[in-house]
PDB file of C-alpha atoms in Angstrom:
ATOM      1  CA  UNK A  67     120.581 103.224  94.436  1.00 39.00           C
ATOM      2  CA  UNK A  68     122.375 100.830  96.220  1.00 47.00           C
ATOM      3  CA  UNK A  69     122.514  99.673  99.874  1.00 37.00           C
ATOM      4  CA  UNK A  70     125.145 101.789 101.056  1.00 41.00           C
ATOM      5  CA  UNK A  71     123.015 104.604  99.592  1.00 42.00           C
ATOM      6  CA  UNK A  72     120.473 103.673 101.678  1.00 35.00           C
ATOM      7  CA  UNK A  73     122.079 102.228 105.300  1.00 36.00           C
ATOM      8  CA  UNK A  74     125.415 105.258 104.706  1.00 44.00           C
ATOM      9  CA  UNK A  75     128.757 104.078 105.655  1.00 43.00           C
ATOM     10  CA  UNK A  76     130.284 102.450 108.392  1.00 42.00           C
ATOM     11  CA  UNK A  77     131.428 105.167 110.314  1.00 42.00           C
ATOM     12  CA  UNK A  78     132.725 106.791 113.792  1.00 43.00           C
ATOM     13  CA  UNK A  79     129.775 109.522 113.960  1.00 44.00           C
ATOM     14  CA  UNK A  80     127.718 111.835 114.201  1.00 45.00           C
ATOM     15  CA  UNK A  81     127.272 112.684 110.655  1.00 52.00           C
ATOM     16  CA  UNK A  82     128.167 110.980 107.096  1.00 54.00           C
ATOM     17  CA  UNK A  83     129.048 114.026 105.886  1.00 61.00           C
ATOM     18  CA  UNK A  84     130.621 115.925 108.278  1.00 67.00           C
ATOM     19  CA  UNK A  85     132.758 112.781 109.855  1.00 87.00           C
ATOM     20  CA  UNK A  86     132.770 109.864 107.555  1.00 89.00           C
ATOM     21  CA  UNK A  87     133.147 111.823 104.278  1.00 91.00           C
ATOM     22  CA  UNK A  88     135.686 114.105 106.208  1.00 93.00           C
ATOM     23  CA  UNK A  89     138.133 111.295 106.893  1.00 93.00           C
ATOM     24  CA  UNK A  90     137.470 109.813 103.510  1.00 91.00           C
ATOM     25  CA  UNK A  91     137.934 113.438 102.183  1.00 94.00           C
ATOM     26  CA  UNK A  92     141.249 113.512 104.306  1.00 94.00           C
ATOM     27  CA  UNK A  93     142.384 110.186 103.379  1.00 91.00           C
ATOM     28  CA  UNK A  94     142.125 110.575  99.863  1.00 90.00           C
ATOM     29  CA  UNK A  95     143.712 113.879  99.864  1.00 92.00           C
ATOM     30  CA  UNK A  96     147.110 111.478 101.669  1.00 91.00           C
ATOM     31  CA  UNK A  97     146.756 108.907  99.109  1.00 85.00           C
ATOM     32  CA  UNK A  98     146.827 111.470  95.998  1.00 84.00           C
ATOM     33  CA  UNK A  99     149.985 113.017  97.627  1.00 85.00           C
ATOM     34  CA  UNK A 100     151.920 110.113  99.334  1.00 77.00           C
ATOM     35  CA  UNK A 101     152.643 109.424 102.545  1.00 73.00           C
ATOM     36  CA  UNK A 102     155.840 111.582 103.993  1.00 89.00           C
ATOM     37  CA  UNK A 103     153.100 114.754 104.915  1.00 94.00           C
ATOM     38  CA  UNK A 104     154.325 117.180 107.746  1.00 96.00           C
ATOM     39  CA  UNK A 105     152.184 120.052 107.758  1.00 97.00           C
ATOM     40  CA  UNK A 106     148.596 120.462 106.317  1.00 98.00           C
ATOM     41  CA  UNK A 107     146.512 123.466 106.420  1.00 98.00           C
ATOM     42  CA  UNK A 108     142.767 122.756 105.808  1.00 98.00           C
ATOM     43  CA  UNK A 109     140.912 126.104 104.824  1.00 98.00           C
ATOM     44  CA  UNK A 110     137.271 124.872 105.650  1.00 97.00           C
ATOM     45  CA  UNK A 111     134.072 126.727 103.373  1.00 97.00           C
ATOM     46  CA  UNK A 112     130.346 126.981 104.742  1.00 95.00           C
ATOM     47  CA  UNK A 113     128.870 124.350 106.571  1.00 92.00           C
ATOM     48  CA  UNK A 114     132.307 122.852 107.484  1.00 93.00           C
ATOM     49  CA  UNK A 115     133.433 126.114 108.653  1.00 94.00           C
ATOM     50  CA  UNK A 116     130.106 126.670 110.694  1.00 93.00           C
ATOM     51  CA  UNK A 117     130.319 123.356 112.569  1.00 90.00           C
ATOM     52  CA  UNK A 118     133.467 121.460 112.004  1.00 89.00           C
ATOM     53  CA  UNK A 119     134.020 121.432 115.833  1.00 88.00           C
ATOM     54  CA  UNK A 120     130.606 120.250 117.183  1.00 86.00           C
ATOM     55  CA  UNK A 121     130.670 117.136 114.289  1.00 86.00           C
ATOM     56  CA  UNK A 122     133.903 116.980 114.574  1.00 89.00           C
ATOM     57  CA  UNK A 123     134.872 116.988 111.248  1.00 93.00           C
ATOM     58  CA  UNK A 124     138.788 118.621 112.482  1.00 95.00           C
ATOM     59  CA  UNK A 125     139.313 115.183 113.989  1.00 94.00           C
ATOM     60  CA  UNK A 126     137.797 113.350 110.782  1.00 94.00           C
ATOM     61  CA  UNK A 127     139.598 115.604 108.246  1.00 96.00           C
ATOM     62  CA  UNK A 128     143.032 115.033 110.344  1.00 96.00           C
ATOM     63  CA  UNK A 129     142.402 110.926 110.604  1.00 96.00           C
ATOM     64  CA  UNK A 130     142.052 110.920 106.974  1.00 94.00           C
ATOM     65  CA  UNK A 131     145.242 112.240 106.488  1.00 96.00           C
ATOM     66  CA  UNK A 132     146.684 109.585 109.163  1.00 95.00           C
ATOM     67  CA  UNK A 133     145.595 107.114 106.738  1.00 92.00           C
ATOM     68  CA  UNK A 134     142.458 106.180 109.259  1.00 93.00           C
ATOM     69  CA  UNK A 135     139.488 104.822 107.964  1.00 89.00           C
ATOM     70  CA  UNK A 136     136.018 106.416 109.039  1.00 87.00           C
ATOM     71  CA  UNK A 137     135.301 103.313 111.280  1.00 85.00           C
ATOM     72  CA  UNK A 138     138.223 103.640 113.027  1.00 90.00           C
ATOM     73  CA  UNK A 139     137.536 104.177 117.263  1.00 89.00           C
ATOM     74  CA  UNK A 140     141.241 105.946 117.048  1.00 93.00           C
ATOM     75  CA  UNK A 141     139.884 108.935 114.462  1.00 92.00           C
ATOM     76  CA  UNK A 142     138.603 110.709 117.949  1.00 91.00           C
ATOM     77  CA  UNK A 143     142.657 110.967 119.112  1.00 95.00           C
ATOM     78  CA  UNK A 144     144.002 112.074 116.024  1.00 95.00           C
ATOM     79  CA  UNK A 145     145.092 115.324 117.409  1.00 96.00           C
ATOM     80  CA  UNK A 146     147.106 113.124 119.785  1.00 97.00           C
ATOM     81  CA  UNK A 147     148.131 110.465 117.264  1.00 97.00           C
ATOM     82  CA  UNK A 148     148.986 113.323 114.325  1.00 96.00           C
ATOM     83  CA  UNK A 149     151.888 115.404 117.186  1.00 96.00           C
ATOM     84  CA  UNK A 150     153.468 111.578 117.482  1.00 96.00           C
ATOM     85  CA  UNK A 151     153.382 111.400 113.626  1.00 95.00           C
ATOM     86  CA  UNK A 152     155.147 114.826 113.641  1.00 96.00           C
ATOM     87  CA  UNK A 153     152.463 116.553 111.434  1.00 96.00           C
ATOM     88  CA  UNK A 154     151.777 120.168 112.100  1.00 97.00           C
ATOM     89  CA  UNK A 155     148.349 121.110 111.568  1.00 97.00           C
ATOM     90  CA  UNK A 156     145.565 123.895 111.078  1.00 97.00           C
ATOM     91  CA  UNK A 157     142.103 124.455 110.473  1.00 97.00           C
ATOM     92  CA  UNK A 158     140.689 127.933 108.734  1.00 97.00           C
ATOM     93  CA  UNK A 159     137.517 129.090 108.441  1.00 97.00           C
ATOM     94  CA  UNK A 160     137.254 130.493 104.949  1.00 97.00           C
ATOM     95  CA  UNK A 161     134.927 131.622 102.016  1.00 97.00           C
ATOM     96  CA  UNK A 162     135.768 129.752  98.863  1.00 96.00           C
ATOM     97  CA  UNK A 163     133.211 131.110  96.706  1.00 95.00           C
ATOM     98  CA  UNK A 164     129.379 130.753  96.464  1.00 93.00           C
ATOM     99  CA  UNK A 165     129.936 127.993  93.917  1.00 93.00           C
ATOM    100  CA  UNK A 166     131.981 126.021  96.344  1.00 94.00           C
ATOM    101  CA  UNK A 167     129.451 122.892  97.977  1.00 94.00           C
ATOM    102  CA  UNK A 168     128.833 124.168 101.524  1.00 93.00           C
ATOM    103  CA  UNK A 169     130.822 121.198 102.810  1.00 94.00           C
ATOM    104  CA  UNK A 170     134.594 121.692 100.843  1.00 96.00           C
ATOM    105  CA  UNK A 171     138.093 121.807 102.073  1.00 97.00           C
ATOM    106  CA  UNK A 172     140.980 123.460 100.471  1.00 98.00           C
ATOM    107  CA  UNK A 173     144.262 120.948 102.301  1.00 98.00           C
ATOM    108  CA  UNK A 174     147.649 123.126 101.545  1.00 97.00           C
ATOM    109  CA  UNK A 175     150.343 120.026 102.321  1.00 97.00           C
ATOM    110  CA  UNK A 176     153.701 120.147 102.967  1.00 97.00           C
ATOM    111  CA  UNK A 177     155.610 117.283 102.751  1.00 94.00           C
ATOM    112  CA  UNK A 178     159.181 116.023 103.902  1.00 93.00           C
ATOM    113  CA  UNK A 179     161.084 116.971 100.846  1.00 91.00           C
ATOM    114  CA  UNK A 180     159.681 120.655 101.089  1.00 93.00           C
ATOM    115  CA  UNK A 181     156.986 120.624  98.144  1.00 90.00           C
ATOM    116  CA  UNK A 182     153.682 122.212  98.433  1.00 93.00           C
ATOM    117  CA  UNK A 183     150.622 120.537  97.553  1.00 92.00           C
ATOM    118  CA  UNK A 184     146.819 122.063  97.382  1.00 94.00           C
ATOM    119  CA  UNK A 185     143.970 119.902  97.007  1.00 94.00           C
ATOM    120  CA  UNK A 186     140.483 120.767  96.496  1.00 96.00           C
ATOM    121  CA  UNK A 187     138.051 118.582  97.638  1.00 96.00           C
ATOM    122  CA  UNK A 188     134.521 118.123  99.212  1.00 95.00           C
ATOM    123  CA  UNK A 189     132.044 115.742 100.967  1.00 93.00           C
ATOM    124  CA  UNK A 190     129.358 115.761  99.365  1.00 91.00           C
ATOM    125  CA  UNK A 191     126.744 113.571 101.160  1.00 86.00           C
ATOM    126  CA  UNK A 192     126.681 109.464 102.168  1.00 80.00           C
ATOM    127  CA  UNK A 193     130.334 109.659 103.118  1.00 82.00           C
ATOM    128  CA  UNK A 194     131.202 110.188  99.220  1.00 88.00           C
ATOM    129  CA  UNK A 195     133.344 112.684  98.515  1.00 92.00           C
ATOM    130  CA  UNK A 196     134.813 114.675  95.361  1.00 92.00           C
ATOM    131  CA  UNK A 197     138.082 116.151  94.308  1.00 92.00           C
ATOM    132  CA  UNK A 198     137.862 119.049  92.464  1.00 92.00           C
ATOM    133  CA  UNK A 199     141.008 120.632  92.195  1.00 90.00           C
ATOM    134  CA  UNK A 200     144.882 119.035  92.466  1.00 87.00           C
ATOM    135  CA  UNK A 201     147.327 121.649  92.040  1.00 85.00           C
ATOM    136  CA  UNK A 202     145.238 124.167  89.749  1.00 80.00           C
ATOM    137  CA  UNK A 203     144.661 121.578  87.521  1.00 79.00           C
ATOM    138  CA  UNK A 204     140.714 121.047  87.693  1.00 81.00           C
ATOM    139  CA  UNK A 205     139.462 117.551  87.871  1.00 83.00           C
ATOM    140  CA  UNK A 206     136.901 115.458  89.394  1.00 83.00           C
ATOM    141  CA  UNK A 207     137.953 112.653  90.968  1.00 84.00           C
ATOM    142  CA  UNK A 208     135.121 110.561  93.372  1.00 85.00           C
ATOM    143  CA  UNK A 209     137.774 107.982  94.109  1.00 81.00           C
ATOM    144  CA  UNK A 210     135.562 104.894  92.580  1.00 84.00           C
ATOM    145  CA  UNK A 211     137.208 104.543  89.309  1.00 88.00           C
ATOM    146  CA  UNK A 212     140.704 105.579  87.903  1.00 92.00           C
ATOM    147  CA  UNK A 213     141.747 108.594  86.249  1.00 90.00           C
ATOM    148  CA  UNK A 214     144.318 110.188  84.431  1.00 93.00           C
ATOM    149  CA  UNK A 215     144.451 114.041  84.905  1.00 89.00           C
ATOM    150  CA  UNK A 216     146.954 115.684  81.770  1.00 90.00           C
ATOM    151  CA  UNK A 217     148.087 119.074  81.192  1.00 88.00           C
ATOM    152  CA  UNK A 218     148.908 119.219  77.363  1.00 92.00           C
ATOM    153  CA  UNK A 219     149.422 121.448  74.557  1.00 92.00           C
ATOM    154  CA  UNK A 220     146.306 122.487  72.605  1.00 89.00           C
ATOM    155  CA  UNK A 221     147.619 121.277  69.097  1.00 88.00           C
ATOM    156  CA  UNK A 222     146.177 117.952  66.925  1.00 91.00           C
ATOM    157  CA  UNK A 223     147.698 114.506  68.207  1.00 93.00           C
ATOM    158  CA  UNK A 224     147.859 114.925  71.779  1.00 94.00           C
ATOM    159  CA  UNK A 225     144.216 113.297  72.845  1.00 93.00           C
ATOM    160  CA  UNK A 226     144.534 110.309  69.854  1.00 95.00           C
ATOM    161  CA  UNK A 227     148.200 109.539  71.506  1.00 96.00           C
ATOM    162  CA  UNK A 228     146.196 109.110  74.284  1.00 96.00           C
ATOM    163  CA  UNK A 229     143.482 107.346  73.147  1.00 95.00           C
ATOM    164  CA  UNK A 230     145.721 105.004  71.120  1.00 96.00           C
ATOM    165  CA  UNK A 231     147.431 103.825  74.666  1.00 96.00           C
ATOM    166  CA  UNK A 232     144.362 103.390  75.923  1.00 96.00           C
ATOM    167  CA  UNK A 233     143.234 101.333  72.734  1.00 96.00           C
ATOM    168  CA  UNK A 234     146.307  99.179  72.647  1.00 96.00           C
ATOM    169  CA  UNK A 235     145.845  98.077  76.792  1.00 95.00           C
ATOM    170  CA  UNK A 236     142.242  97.646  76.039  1.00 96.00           C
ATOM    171  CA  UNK A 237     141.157  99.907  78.196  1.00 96.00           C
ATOM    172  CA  UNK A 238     137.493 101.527  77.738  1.00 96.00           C
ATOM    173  CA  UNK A 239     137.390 105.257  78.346  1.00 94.00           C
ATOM    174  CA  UNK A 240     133.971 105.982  80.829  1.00 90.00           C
ATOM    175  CA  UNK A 241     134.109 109.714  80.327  1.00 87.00           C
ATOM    176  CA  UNK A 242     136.442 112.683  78.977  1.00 89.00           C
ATOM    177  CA  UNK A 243     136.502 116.124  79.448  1.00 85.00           C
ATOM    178  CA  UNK A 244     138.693 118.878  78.090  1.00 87.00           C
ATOM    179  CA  UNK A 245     139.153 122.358  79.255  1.00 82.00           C
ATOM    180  CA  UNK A 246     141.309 125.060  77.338  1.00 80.00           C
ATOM    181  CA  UNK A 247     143.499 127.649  78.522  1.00 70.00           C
ATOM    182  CA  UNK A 248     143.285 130.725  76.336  1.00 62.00           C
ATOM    183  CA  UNK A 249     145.055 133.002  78.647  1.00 59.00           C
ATOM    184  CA  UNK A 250     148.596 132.465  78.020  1.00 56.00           C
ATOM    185  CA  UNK A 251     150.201 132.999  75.132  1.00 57.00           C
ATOM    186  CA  UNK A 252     151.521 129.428  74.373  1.00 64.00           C
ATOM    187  CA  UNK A 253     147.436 127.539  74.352  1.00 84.00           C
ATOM    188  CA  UNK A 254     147.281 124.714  76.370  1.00 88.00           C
ATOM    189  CA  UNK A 255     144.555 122.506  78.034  1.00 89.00           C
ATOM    190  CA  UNK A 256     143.750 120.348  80.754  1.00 87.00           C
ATOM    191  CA  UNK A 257     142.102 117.506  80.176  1.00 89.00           C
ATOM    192  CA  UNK A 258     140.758 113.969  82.252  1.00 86.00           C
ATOM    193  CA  UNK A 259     139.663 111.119  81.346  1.00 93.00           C
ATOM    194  CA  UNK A 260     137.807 108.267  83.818  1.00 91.00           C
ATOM    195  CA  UNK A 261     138.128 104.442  82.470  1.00 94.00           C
ATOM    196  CA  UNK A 262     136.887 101.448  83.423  1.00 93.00           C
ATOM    197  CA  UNK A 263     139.836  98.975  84.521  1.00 93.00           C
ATOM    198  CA  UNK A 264     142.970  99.384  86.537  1.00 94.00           C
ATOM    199  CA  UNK A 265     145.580 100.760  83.986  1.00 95.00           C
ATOM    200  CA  UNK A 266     148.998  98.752  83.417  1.00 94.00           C
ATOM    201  CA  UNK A 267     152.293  99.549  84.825  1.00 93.00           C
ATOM    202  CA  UNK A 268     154.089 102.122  82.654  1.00 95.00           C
ATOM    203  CA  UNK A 269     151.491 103.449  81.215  1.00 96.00           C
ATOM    204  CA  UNK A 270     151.489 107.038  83.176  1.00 95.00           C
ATOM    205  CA  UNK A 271     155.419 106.970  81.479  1.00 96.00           C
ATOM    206  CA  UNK A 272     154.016 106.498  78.167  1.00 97.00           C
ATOM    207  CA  UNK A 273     151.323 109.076  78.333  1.00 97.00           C
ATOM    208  CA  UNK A 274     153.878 111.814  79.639  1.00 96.00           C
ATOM    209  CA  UNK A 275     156.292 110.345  76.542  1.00 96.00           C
ATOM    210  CA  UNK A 276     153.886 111.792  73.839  1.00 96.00           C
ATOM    211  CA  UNK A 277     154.754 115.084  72.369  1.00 94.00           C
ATOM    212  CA  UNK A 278     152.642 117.972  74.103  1.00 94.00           C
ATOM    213  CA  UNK A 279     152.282 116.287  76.868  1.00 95.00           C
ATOM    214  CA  UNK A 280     153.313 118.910  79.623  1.00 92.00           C
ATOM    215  CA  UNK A 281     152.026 116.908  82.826  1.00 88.00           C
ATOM    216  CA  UNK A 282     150.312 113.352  83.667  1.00 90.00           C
ATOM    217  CA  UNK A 283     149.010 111.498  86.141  1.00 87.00           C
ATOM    218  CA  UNK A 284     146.994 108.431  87.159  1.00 90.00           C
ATOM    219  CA  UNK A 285     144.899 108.176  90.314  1.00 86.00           C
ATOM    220  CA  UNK A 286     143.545 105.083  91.105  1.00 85.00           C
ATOM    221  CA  UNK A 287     140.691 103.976  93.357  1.00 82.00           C
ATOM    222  CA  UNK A 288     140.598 104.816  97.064  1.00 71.00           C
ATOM    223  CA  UNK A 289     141.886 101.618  98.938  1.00 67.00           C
ATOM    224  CA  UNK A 290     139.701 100.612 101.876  1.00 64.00           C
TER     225      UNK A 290
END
């Protein structure tokens, strides 16, 4: 256990959870989608939903996704500061399931171009936080240590392409997991793997370059 452990963040209050892992929450959720967001609806489950006006964790949730840290004084305007920014906003009370952490967020972005995003995510305690879901494509993501998230074909050669990359950049893999997808007829899986050092440029390319490789990405370490 470490100091911050101990002491919790640095943080605009009341609660680490319910305002500093909010905006952390928020502000990852920005980060994994970029930064041209105009409308985000955040479907809030259990304790969020019960409470996320008396900890505020609206205003947290919304400063994340203005790119605000937790410490920031200006994460109690960002209802003002988010109608300058343009960005259209809700917050829904919701049941995501009784195996959903009391404190988790479902963000449905829109951005400029006209995509849709969903993100998954919850704060789960300290001000840490976890991403569970990006897009249907289960992960989890804590936002301390890079992964890449793949959506592959379920045949031999697809995870030693990988690894190979990964072996040639000398990069050490922390921890893999893969999940398959029997319910279609073509099989695929999902699969993501957490390493240890900041990857090189390119390399997301060459992973989505190798044959079965129906989606990639990298995300890297939140930036505070």
């Amino acid at each position: 256990m470490g100091l911050f452990d101990i002491m919790g963040p640095v943080m605009i209050g009341p609660s680490s959870s319910h305002t500093a892992g909010a905006a952390r929450l928020g502000r990852l959720v920005r980060q994994l989608i970029g930064g041209d967001i105009k409308k985000v609806d955040m479907y809030l489950h259990g304790s969020f939903a019960a409470t996320y006006r008396g900890h505020g964790t609206d205003k947290a949730l919304l400063a994340g996704i203005l790119d605000l840290l937790p410490s920031d004084e200006r994460l109690r305007d960002s209802f003002r500061l988010a109608k300058e920014a343009g960005i259209e906003y809700a917050f829904i009370p919701t049941d995501l399931g009784e195996d959903a952490h009391p404190n988790t967020v479902k963000f449905v972005v829109t951005t400029a171009s006209g995509a849709v995003h969903t993100v998954i995510g919850a704060s789960i305690g300290g001000g840490q936080v976890l991403i569970q879901e990006i897009d249907s494509l289960h992960v989890r993501f804590t936002g301390e240590r890079p992964i890449i998230i793949c959506r592959h074909e379920d045949h031999p050669g697809v995870i030693s392409g990988i690894t190979t990359l990964l072996y040639e950049a000398r990069i050490n893999i922390g921890n893999m997991n893969v999940n398959r997808d029997r319910t279609r007829d073509t099989h695929t899986a999902q699969m993501y793997i957490e390493i240890d050092s900041i990857p090189p440029d390119g390399l997301e390319y060459h992973i989505r370059c190798i044959r079965g490789i129906l989606d990639a990405m990298i995300l890297l370490p939140i930036r505070e």
